[in-house]
Amino acid sequence: MEQKVIFTSDINISLSEYIKDIDYDHIFILTDTHTKETSLPVIKSFTDELKDYFLITIPAGDDNKNIESLNHIWIELSKNGATRRSLMINLGGGMITDIGGFAAATFKRGIKFINIPTSLLASVDAAVGGKTGINLNGLKNEVGVFKTATQVYISTEFFSTMDNENLLSGYAEMLKHGLLESENYFNKLISYDVTRGDFESLLPLLEESVNIKRKVVDIDPYEKGLRKALNLGHTVGHAFESFCMAKEKPVLHGYAVAWGLICELILSNKQCGFPSSVLHEAATFIKTNYPVAYFTCKDYDILYDYMTHDKKNDNGFINFSLLNNFGDIELNRSATKEEIEIMFDIFRDLMGI
Ligand code: GLY
């Protein structure tokens, strides 16, 4: 599962150097309709230097991470002469790195691919660690394989086209990594002003975050144990995401994760003695920087229901990854319905809703 992650402030030079050293016959670049306009121009000097490459574009948006888009990618690869020596470059957010990785992993039983994540969320999460796949029948990431990109290029050059909302969304996964790692790194994260667009200071924080994820994935690439720690905040987060979607007020993934993190720190505090002072610091950061999660006690049942349907559950128990303290992880924890209701009460109190 060896995967090289390159942090660069000049993506064009980094790609040109890489391409000189590898054996390939054709290059295919995958974008969506959005990254074709915003991110392809960023690598123009590299694409100008390539004598020829083939561009495949699919419609933007997570709803298009589906079998139709996958079929389109496979057909374009096949029609345009892709062989086992071809290289695919996935240029986009998590939707592109997920579906592009899956297409490359399965075409002719697997061709090389590299990921160039263009959003903060994809840089800290989807592009790294080898999860690929598509949604099916309304279920997210229902079909896929573990297959790592040979290289991942992370450059903040793409982030200038990202709005504050998407920056905050990616930052929630960094906060998760901070909690999973150390007080020192977490404190650096909550001291950084995420909306200022200071990407020079963001890059070292981002590098630390990606390395935390890589450390976990190296130990447990197939999520048999430790990798479940990366689900911190996501059991409740996914319930918030589904709840908002059902109300036709969808929220960005990272917003739901940010709210889910606070809820799961509340559970960590109750069940494992996670320090109240840190819970309060984290809650203040989320309350200050993220929008409000609108729900009342009348919504607890439906949120609970979403949690019981989470595909990470085992034997009918809702499965949480909790913390005793920074970096001290408790996997496979559960909670009663009553504990979950108390968790929501405390969350609403902390968030002032
Ligand atoms: N997104 C969590 C993981 O890659 O395992």
Short mmCIF file of C-alpha atoms and ligand atoms in Angstrom, two decimals:
data_model
loop_
_atom_site.label_atom_id
_atom_site.label_comp_id
_atom_site.label_asym_id
_atom_site.label_seq_id
_atom_site.Cartn_x
_atom_site.Cartn_y
_atom_site.Cartn_z
CA MET A 1 0.00 0.00 0.00
CA GLU A 2 3.02 2.29 -0.42
CA GLN A 3 1.74 5.77 -1.28
CA LYS A 4 3.91 8.81 -1.77
CA VAL A 5 2.41 12.15 -0.74
CA ILE A 6 4.13 15.23 -2.10
CA PHE A 7 3.46 18.65 -0.59
CA THR A 8 4.39 21.26 -3.12
CA SER A 9 4.06 24.95 -3.71
CA ASP A 10 4.69 24.44 -7.45
CA ILE A 11 2.46 21.69 -8.77
CA ASN A 12 3.62 22.13 -12.40
CA ILE A 13 7.30 21.55 -11.59
CA SER A 14 6.47 18.60 -9.33
CA LEU A 15 4.34 16.91 -12.02
CA SER A 16 6.93 17.52 -14.76
CA GLU A 17 9.63 15.92 -12.61
CA TYR A 18 7.43 12.92 -11.87
CA ILE A 19 6.43 12.32 -15.46
CA LYS A 20 10.08 12.27 -16.64
CA ASP A 21 10.78 9.29 -14.41
CA ILE A 22 7.87 6.99 -15.14
CA ASP A 23 7.10 4.53 -17.88
CA TYR A 24 3.70 5.25 -19.50
CA ASP A 25 2.11 5.21 -22.94
CA HIS A 26 -0.93 7.51 -22.57
CA ILE A 27 -2.05 10.01 -19.96
CA PHE A 28 -5.71 10.49 -19.07
CA ILE A 29 -6.73 13.44 -16.91
CA LEU A 30 -10.08 13.13 -15.13
CA THR A 31 -11.91 16.30 -14.08
CA ASP A 32 -15.50 17.20 -13.33
CA THR A 33 -17.27 20.10 -15.03
CA HIS A 34 -16.20 22.37 -12.15
CA THR A 35 -12.51 21.41 -11.83
CA LYS A 36 -12.16 21.49 -15.63
CA GLU A 37 -12.79 25.25 -15.39
CA THR A 38 -11.08 26.04 -12.08
CA SER A 39 -8.22 23.55 -11.63
CA LEU A 40 -7.14 22.38 -15.09
CA PRO A 41 -5.81 25.90 -15.87
CA VAL A 42 -3.64 25.70 -12.72
CA ILE A 43 -1.65 22.83 -14.29
CA LYS A 44 -1.52 24.46 -17.73
CA SER A 45 2.25 24.62 -18.03
CA PHE A 46 2.39 20.88 -17.26
CA THR A 47 -0.38 20.01 -19.76
CA ASP A 48 1.27 22.25 -22.39
CA GLU A 49 4.49 20.35 -21.88
CA LEU A 50 2.78 16.95 -22.36
CA LYS A 51 2.61 16.46 -26.11
CA ASP A 52 -0.75 14.84 -25.80
CA TYR A 53 -3.12 13.73 -23.13
CA PHE A 54 -6.76 12.78 -23.10
CA LEU A 55 -9.25 14.71 -20.97
CA ILE A 56 -12.24 12.92 -19.45
CA THR A 57 -14.88 15.10 -17.78
CA ILE A 58 -17.88 14.01 -15.75
CA PRO A 59 -20.65 16.15 -14.23
CA ALA A 60 -19.74 17.75 -10.88
CA GLY A 61 -21.46 16.87 -7.59
CA ASP A 62 -21.55 13.84 -5.32
CA ASP A 63 -24.84 12.64 -6.93
CA ASN A 64 -22.78 11.99 -10.06
CA LYS A 65 -20.38 9.64 -8.27
CA ASN A 66 -22.42 6.85 -9.78
CA ILE A 67 -22.36 3.93 -12.20
CA GLU A 68 -23.24 6.17 -15.19
CA SER A 69 -20.18 8.38 -14.65
CA LEU A 70 -18.02 5.33 -13.99
CA ASN A 71 -19.25 3.73 -17.20
CA HIS A 72 -18.42 6.94 -19.09
CA ILE A 73 -14.84 6.91 -17.70
CA TRP A 74 -14.32 3.23 -18.56
CA ILE A 75 -15.65 3.78 -22.12
CA GLU A 76 -13.46 6.86 -22.67
CA LEU A 77 -10.40 4.94 -21.45
CA SER A 78 -11.23 1.99 -23.69
CA LYS A 79 -12.14 4.03 -26.80
CA ASN A 80 -9.01 6.14 -26.54
CA GLY A 81 -6.49 3.35 -26.31
CA ALA A 82 -5.73 3.09 -22.59
CA THR A 83 -3.52 0.11 -21.80
CA ARG A 84 -2.03 -1.31 -18.63
CA ARG A 85 0.85 1.17 -19.14
CA SER A 86 -1.46 4.19 -19.11
CA LEU A 87 -1.58 6.72 -16.29
CA MET A 88 -4.69 8.36 -14.96
CA ILE A 89 -4.51 11.73 -13.18
CA ASN A 90 -7.49 12.48 -10.95
CA LEU A 91 -7.83 16.25 -10.64
CA GLY A 92 -10.62 17.30 -8.31
CA GLY A 93 -12.30 16.92 -4.94
CA GLY A 94 -13.12 13.69 -3.14
CA MET A 95 -15.79 12.79 -5.69
CA ILE A 96 -13.15 12.70 -8.47
CA THR A 97 -10.45 10.92 -6.45
CA ASP A 98 -13.01 8.30 -5.32
CA ILE A 99 -14.53 7.52 -8.71
CA GLY A 100 -11.29 8.03 -10.66
CA GLY A 101 -9.42 5.73 -8.30
CA PHE A 102 -12.13 3.09 -8.71
CA ALA A 103 -12.13 3.40 -12.51
CA ALA A 104 -8.32 3.09 -12.61
CA ALA A 105 -8.29 0.21 -10.12
CA THR A 106 -10.70 -1.81 -12.25
CA PHE A 107 -9.84 -0.86 -15.85
CA LYS A 108 -7.90 -3.79 -17.37
CA ARG A 109 -7.64 -5.03 -13.76
CA GLY A 110 -5.78 -1.93 -12.70
CA ILE A 111 -3.77 0.93 -14.14
CA LYS A 112 -1.56 3.46 -12.31
CA PHE A 113 -3.21 6.60 -11.04
CA ILE A 114 -2.22 9.71 -9.18
CA ASN A 115 -4.46 12.03 -7.18
CA ILE A 116 -4.30 15.81 -7.25
CA PRO A 117 -6.89 16.91 -4.68
CA THR A 118 -8.17 20.40 -5.34
CA SER A 119 -10.14 20.95 -2.12
CA LEU A 120 -9.00 20.98 1.49
CA LEU A 121 -11.42 18.16 2.32
CA ALA A 122 -10.02 15.88 -0.40
CA SER A 123 -6.43 16.76 0.57
CA VAL A 124 -6.85 15.76 4.22
CA ASP A 125 -9.12 12.81 3.62
CA ALA A 126 -10.38 11.25 0.37
CA ALA A 127 -7.24 11.51 -1.78
CA VAL A 128 -5.05 9.74 0.78
CA GLY A 129 -5.40 6.22 2.13
CA GLY A 130 -6.72 4.15 -0.76
CA LYS A 131 -10.51 4.22 -0.38
CA THR A 132 -12.11 4.35 -3.85
CA GLY A 133 -15.70 3.82 -4.95
CA ILE A 134 -19.09 5.08 -6.02
CA ASN A 135 -22.55 5.57 -4.52
CA LEU A 136 -25.31 3.10 -5.36
CA ASN A 137 -29.05 3.28 -4.99
CA GLY A 138 -28.91 6.26 -2.60
CA LEU A 139 -26.19 4.64 -0.45
CA LYS A 140 -22.87 6.45 -0.19
CA ASN A 141 -19.70 4.58 -1.15
CA GLU A 142 -21.64 1.33 -1.43
CA VAL A 143 -19.33 -0.18 -4.08
CA GLY A 144 -15.57 0.23 -4.20
CA VAL A 145 -12.13 -1.19 -3.55
CA PHE A 146 -9.08 -0.28 -1.51
CA LYS A 147 -6.43 0.84 -4.00
CA THR A 148 -3.87 3.53 -3.30
CA ALA A 149 -2.82 6.17 -5.78
CA THR A 150 0.89 5.79 -6.47
CA GLN A 151 1.37 9.50 -5.74
CA VAL A 152 -0.75 12.23 -4.19
CA TYR A 153 0.20 15.84 -4.94
CA ILE A 154 -1.03 18.35 -2.39
CA SER A 155 -0.73 22.00 -3.32
CA THR A 156 -2.57 24.95 -1.82
CA GLU A 157 -2.39 26.59 -5.29
CA PHE A 158 -5.87 25.15 -5.90
CA PHE A 159 -7.42 26.50 -2.73
CA SER A 160 -7.78 30.10 -3.85
CA THR A 161 -10.88 29.08 -5.84
CA MET A 162 -12.43 27.52 -2.73
CA ASP A 163 -14.97 29.48 -0.69
CA ASN A 164 -14.81 29.80 3.11
CA GLU A 165 -17.60 27.24 3.52
CA ASN A 166 -15.56 24.55 1.76
CA LEU A 167 -12.41 25.53 3.65
CA LEU A 168 -14.27 25.11 6.94
CA SER A 169 -15.67 21.81 5.74
CA GLY A 170 -12.16 20.41 5.15
CA TYR A 171 -10.89 21.96 8.37
CA ALA A 172 -13.31 19.83 10.41
CA GLU A 173 -11.39 16.70 9.33
CA MET A 174 -8.16 18.41 10.42
CA LEU A 175 -9.69 19.10 13.85
CA LYS A 176 -10.55 15.40 14.02
CA HIS A 177 -6.92 14.52 13.27
CA GLY A 178 -5.85 17.00 15.96
CA LEU A 179 -8.00 15.26 18.57
CA LEU A 180 -6.67 11.88 17.46
CA GLU A 181 -3.06 13.07 17.72
CA SER A 182 -2.05 15.53 20.44
CA GLU A 183 -2.97 18.58 22.51
CA ASN A 184 -0.12 20.50 20.92
CA TYR A 185 -1.37 20.02 17.34
CA PHE A 186 -5.02 20.57 18.35
CA ASN A 187 -4.09 23.88 20.01
CA LYS A 188 -2.29 25.01 16.84
CA LEU A 189 -5.45 24.22 14.87
CA ILE A 190 -7.83 26.14 17.11
CA SER A 191 -5.45 29.12 17.12
CA TYR A 192 -5.40 29.36 13.29
CA ASP A 193 -7.86 31.73 11.63
CA VAL A 194 -9.31 29.45 9.00
CA THR A 195 -11.24 32.12 7.11
CA ARG A 196 -8.26 34.45 6.52
CA GLY A 197 -7.06 32.55 3.46
CA ASP A 198 -3.48 32.42 4.75
CA PHE A 199 -2.45 29.30 2.84
CA GLU A 200 1.25 29.64 3.63
CA SER A 201 0.52 29.03 7.33
CA LEU A 202 -2.09 26.40 6.42
CA LEU A 203 0.37 24.19 4.48
CA PRO A 204 2.43 22.93 7.50
CA LEU A 205 -0.79 22.31 9.47
CA LEU A 206 -2.20 20.42 6.50
CA GLU A 207 0.99 18.37 6.16
CA GLU A 208 0.77 17.38 9.82
CA SER A 209 -2.87 16.41 9.37
CA VAL A 210 -2.24 14.25 6.31
CA ASN A 211 0.66 12.54 8.07
CA ILE A 212 -1.60 11.67 11.02
CA LYS A 213 -4.05 10.00 8.64
CA ARG A 214 -1.22 8.18 6.83
CA LYS A 215 0.18 6.87 10.10
CA VAL A 216 -3.19 5.31 10.94
CA VAL A 217 -3.73 3.92 7.42
CA ASP A 218 -0.22 2.41 7.32
CA ILE A 219 -1.01 0.42 10.46
CA ASP A 220 -4.52 -0.63 9.39
CA PRO A 221 -5.12 -0.08 5.65
CA TYR A 222 -8.29 -2.20 5.45
CA GLU A 223 -10.09 -0.75 8.51
CA LYS A 224 -10.01 -3.89 10.65
CA GLY A 225 -9.24 -1.90 13.81
CA LEU A 226 -7.30 1.32 14.32
CA ARG A 227 -8.52 2.97 11.08
CA LYS A 228 -11.98 3.08 12.66
CA ALA A 229 -10.54 5.92 14.78
CA LEU A 230 -10.88 8.08 11.66
CA ASN A 231 -14.65 7.72 12.10
CA LEU A 232 -14.51 9.99 15.16
CA GLY A 233 -17.37 12.49 14.75
CA HIS A 234 -18.82 10.61 11.80
CA THR A 235 -21.44 8.36 13.45
CA VAL A 236 -23.40 11.41 14.61
CA GLY A 237 -22.06 13.49 11.69
CA HIS A 238 -23.59 11.17 9.08
CA ALA A 239 -26.92 11.29 10.95
CA PHE A 240 -26.84 15.12 10.79
CA GLU A 241 -25.95 14.93 7.09
CA SER A 242 -28.88 12.59 6.29
CA PHE A 243 -31.25 14.60 8.50
CA CYS A 244 -30.39 17.88 6.73
CA MET A 245 -30.64 16.18 3.33
CA ALA A 246 -34.12 14.82 4.19
CA LYS A 247 -35.20 18.34 5.20
CA GLU A 248 -33.98 19.53 1.78
CA LYS A 249 -31.38 21.72 3.50
CA PRO A 250 -28.22 19.75 2.69
CA VAL A 251 -25.06 20.74 4.55
CA LEU A 252 -21.41 20.30 3.64
CA HIS A 253 -19.90 17.07 4.93
CA GLY A 254 -17.43 18.89 7.19
CA TYR A 255 -20.15 20.93 8.90
CA ALA A 256 -21.93 17.73 9.89
CA VAL A 257 -18.59 16.27 11.03
CA ALA A 258 -17.86 19.39 13.11
CA TRP A 259 -21.22 19.03 14.93
CA GLY A 260 -20.69 15.26 15.16
CA LEU A 261 -17.26 15.78 16.73
CA ILE A 262 -18.74 17.84 19.55
CA CYS A 263 -21.49 15.28 20.14
CA GLU A 264 -18.97 12.43 20.23
CA LEU A 265 -16.66 14.40 22.56
CA ILE A 266 -19.68 14.75 24.88
CA LEU A 267 -20.09 10.96 24.80
CA SER A 268 -16.31 10.58 25.27
CA ASN A 269 -16.54 12.83 28.31
CA LYS A 270 -19.46 10.87 29.80
CA GLN A 271 -18.17 7.38 29.02
CA CYS A 272 -14.38 7.70 29.02
CA GLY A 273 -13.61 10.80 31.10
CA PHE A 274 -12.44 12.91 28.14
CA PRO A 275 -11.48 16.30 29.70
CA SER A 276 -14.39 18.77 29.95
CA SER A 277 -12.01 21.70 29.40
CA VAL A 278 -11.07 20.41 25.91
CA LEU A 279 -14.69 19.64 25.09
CA HIS A 280 -15.52 23.26 25.91
CA GLU A 281 -12.60 24.61 23.85
CA ALA A 282 -13.63 22.51 20.85
CA ALA A 283 -17.30 23.54 21.25
CA THR A 284 -16.34 27.23 21.40
CA PHE A 285 -14.29 26.89 18.19
CA ILE A 286 -17.16 25.17 16.36
CA LYS A 287 -19.77 27.59 17.69
CA THR A 288 -17.64 30.58 16.64
CA ASN A 289 -16.67 29.38 13.17
CA TYR A 290 -19.40 27.06 11.89
CA PRO A 291 -23.10 27.62 11.20
CA VAL A 292 -25.73 26.42 13.64
CA ALA A 293 -27.20 22.91 13.44
CA TYR A 294 -30.96 23.45 13.56
CA PHE A 295 -32.84 20.70 15.37
CA THR A 296 -35.03 20.34 18.44
CA CYS A 297 -35.81 17.55 20.90
CA LYS A 298 -38.62 16.49 18.50
CA ASP A 299 -35.91 15.44 16.03
CA TYR A 300 -33.99 13.14 18.41
CA ASP A 301 -35.87 10.00 17.30
CA ILE A 302 -35.16 10.53 13.64
CA LEU A 303 -31.48 11.34 14.31
CA TYR A 304 -31.26 8.19 16.44
CA ASP A 305 -32.85 6.21 13.63
CA TYR A 306 -30.25 7.45 11.14
CA MET A 307 -27.51 6.33 13.56
CA THR A 308 -28.96 2.84 13.88
CA HIS A 309 -28.75 2.49 10.08
CA ASP A 310 -25.07 3.47 9.87
CA LYS A 311 -23.20 0.76 7.96
CA LYS A 312 -20.38 0.73 10.54
CA ASN A 313 -22.71 -0.79 13.15
CA ASP A 314 -22.16 -4.32 14.37
CA ASN A 315 -24.70 -6.69 15.96
CA GLY A 316 -27.38 -3.99 16.12
CA PHE A 317 -25.23 -1.68 18.32
CA ILE A 318 -24.46 1.86 17.21
CA ASN A 319 -20.69 1.93 16.82
CA PHE A 320 -18.72 4.96 18.01
CA SER A 321 -15.00 5.70 18.03
CA LEU A 322 -14.47 7.71 21.23
CA LEU A 323 -11.52 9.24 23.09
CA ASN A 324 -10.20 8.97 26.65
CA ASN A 325 -7.93 11.90 25.88
CA PHE A 326 -5.93 13.27 22.93
CA GLY A 327 -4.67 10.31 20.93
CA ASP A 328 -6.04 7.79 23.43
CA ILE A 329 -8.69 6.04 21.37
CA GLU A 330 -11.57 3.77 22.41
CA LEU A 331 -12.89 1.80 19.43
CA ASN A 332 -16.23 0.00 19.11
CA ARG A 333 -18.06 1.86 21.87
CA SER A 334 -21.84 1.97 21.97
CA ALA A 335 -24.41 4.15 23.74
CA THR A 336 -28.02 3.71 24.82
CA LYS A 337 -30.84 5.77 23.36
CA GLU A 338 -31.05 7.65 26.65
CA GLU A 339 -27.32 8.48 26.59
CA ILE A 340 -27.72 9.72 23.03
CA GLU A 341 -30.65 11.96 23.99
CA ILE A 342 -28.62 13.43 26.87
CA MET A 343 -25.74 13.95 24.41
CA PHE A 344 -28.06 15.99 22.13
CA ASP A 345 -29.34 18.02 25.12
CA ILE A 346 -25.79 18.93 26.13
CA PHE A 347 -24.84 19.68 22.50
CA ARG A 348 -27.76 22.09 22.12
CA ASP A 349 -26.81 23.72 25.40
CA LEU A 350 -23.17 24.16 24.36
CA MET A 351 -24.15 25.51 20.95
CA GLY A 352 -26.91 27.76 22.31
CA ILE A 353 -29.70 26.22 20.18
N1 GLY B 1 -12.36 8.80 5.71
C1 GLY B 1 -11.86 7.89 6.67
C2 GLY B 1 -10.92 6.90 6.11
O1 GLY B 1 -10.31 7.13 5.08
O2 GLY B 1 -10.77 5.86 6.67
#
